[in-house]
Tab-separated table of C-alpha atoms in Angstrom:
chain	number	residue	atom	x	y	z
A	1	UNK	CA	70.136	126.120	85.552
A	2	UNK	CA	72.175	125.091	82.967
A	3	UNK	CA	75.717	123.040	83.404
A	4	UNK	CA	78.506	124.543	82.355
A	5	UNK	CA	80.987	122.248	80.263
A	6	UNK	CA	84.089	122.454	82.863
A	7	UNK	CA	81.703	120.942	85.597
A	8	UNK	CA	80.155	118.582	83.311
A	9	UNK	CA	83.720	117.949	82.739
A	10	UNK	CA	85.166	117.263	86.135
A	11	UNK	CA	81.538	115.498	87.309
A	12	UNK	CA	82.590	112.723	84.138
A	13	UNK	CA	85.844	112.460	85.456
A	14	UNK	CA	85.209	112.279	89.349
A	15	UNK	CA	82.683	109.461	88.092
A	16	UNK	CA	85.049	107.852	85.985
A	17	UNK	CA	87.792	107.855	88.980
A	18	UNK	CA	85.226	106.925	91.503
A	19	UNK	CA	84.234	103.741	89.554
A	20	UNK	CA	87.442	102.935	89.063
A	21	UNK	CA	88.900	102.849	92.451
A	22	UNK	CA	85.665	100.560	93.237
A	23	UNK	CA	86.900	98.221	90.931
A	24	UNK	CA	90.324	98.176	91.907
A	25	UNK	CA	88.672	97.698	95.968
A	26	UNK	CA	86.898	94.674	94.930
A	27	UNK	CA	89.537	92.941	92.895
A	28	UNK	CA	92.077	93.721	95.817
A	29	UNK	CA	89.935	92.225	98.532
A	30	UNK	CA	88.779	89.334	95.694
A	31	UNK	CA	92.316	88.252	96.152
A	32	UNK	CA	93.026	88.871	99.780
A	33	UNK	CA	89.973	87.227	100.821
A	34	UNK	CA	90.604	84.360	98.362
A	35	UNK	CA	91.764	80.759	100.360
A	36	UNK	CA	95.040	79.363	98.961
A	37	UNK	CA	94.363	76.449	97.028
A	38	UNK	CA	96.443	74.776	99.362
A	39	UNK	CA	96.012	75.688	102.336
A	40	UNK	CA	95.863	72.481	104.427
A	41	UNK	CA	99.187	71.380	102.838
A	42	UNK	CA	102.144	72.095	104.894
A	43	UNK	CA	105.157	74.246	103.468
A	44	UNK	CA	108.021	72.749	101.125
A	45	UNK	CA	110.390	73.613	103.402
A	46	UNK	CA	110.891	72.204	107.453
A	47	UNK	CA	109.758	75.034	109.313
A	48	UNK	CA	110.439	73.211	112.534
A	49	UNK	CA	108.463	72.964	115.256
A	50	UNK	CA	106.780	75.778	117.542
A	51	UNK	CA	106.709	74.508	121.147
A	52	UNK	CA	104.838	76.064	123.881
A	53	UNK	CA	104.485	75.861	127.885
A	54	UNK	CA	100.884	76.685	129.078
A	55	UNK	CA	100.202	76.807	132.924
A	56	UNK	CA	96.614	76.364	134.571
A	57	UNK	CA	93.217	77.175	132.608
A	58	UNK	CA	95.947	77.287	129.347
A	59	UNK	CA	97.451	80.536	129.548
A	60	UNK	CA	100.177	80.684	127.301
A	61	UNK	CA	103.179	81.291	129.499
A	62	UNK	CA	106.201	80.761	126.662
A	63	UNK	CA	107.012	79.158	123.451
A	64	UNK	CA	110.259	78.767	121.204
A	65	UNK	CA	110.519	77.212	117.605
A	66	UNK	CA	113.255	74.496	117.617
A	67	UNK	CA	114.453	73.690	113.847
A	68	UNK	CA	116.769	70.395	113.662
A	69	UNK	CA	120.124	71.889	113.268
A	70	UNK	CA	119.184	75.063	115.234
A	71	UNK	CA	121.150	77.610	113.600
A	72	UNK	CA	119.053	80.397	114.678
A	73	UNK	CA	120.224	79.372	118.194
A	74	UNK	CA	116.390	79.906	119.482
A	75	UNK	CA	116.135	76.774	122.040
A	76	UNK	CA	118.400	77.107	124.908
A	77	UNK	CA	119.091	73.520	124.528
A	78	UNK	CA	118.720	72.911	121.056
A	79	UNK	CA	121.520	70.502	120.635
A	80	UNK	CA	120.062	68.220	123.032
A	81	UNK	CA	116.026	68.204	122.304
A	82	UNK	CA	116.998	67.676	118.505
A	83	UNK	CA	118.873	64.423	119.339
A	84	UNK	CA	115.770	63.641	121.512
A	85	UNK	CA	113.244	63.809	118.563
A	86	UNK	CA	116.048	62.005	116.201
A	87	UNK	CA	115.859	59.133	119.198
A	88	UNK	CA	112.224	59.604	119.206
A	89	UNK	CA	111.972	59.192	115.757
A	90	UNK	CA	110.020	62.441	116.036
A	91	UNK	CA	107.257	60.875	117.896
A	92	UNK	CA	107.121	63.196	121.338
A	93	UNK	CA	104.938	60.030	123.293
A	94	UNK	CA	108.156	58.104	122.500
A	95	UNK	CA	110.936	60.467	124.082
A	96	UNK	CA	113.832	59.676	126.277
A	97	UNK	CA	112.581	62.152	129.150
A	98	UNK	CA	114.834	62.472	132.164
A	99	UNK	CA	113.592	60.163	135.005
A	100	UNK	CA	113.682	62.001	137.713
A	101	UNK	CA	111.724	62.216	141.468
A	102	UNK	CA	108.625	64.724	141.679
A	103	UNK	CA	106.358	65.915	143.861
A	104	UNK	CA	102.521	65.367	143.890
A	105	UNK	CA	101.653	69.289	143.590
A	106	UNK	CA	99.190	69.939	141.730
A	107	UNK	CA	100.246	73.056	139.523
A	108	UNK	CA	99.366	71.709	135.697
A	109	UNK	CA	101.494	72.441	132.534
A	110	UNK	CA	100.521	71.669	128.887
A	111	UNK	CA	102.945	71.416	126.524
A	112	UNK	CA	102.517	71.124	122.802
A	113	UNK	CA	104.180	70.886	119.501
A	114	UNK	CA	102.952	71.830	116.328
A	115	UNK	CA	104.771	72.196	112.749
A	116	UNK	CA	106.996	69.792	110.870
A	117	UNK	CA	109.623	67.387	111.751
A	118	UNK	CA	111.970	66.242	108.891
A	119	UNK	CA	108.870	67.112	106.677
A	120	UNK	CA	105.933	65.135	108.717
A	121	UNK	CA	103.343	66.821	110.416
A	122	UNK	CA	103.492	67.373	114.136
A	123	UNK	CA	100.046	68.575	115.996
A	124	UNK	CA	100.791	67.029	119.840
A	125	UNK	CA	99.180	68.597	122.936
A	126	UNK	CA	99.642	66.509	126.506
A	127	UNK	CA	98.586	67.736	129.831
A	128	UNK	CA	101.105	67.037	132.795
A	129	UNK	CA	100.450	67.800	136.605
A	130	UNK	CA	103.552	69.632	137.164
A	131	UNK	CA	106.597	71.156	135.486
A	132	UNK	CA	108.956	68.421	137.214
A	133	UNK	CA	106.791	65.793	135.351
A	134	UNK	CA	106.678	67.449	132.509
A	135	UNK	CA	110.073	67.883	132.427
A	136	UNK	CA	110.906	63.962	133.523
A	137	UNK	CA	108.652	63.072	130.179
A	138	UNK	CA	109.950	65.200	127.694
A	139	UNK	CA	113.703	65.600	128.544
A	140	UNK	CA	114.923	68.859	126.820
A	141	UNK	CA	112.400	69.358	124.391
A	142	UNK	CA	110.555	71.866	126.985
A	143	UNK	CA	113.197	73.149	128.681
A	144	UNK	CA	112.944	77.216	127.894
């Protein structure tokens, strides 16, 4: 049976389209897919650092990202853990803490810090038994 030349027509042109959008898929998810040449690198800019509170087995319970001034007004003591790092010297093993008395319960926290501080990497994790002695090491850092 002979093709008429309106369908021979519209079967080029479906064809045509068809090819085209394939090539336009595969360039689009060429580039999505692509890694960033730069990827390890960390941004231009101080993003700050994200802190987070994990209870037993590491469920995350809460987390906050502190920037040094905080003008998004995200930590609920911002003023206070900022001048902590700055005494710090933005190394969290080194901070002020509050000394304080705690009990021996056994109810673990992890707390950790990852982004920049004044432009230097920060990737810290430490494991404390308690929130009290979490909170007598790290002062107002964790306090959210």
């Amino acid at each position: 049976m002979p093709v008429s030349p309106r369908r021979r027509s519209i079967r080029t042109t479906v064809t045509v389209s068809v090819s085209a959008l394939a090539a336009l898929s595969a360039a689009l998810l060429g580039t999505l897919s692509a890694d960033p040449a730069h990827a390890d690198e960390p941004p231009a800019a101080d993003q700050g650092l994200l802190l987070t509170v994990s209870g037993a087995g590491n469920t995350w319970s809460r987390g906050v990202r502190l920037t040094c001034p905080d003008i998004h007004g995200r930590h609920p003591h911002a003023a206070a853990a900022c001048d902590a790092l700055t005494w710090a010297r933005g190394n969290l093993d080194a901070l002020p803490g509050h000394p304080q008395a705690c009990t021996r319960e056994y109810d673990p926290m992890t707390a950790s810090a990852i982004g920049t501080w004044h432009g230097v990497p920060v990737n810290w994790h430490k494991a404390f038994p308690n929130a009290c002695t979490m909170d007598a090491a790290t002062g107002p850092l964790f306090r959210f």
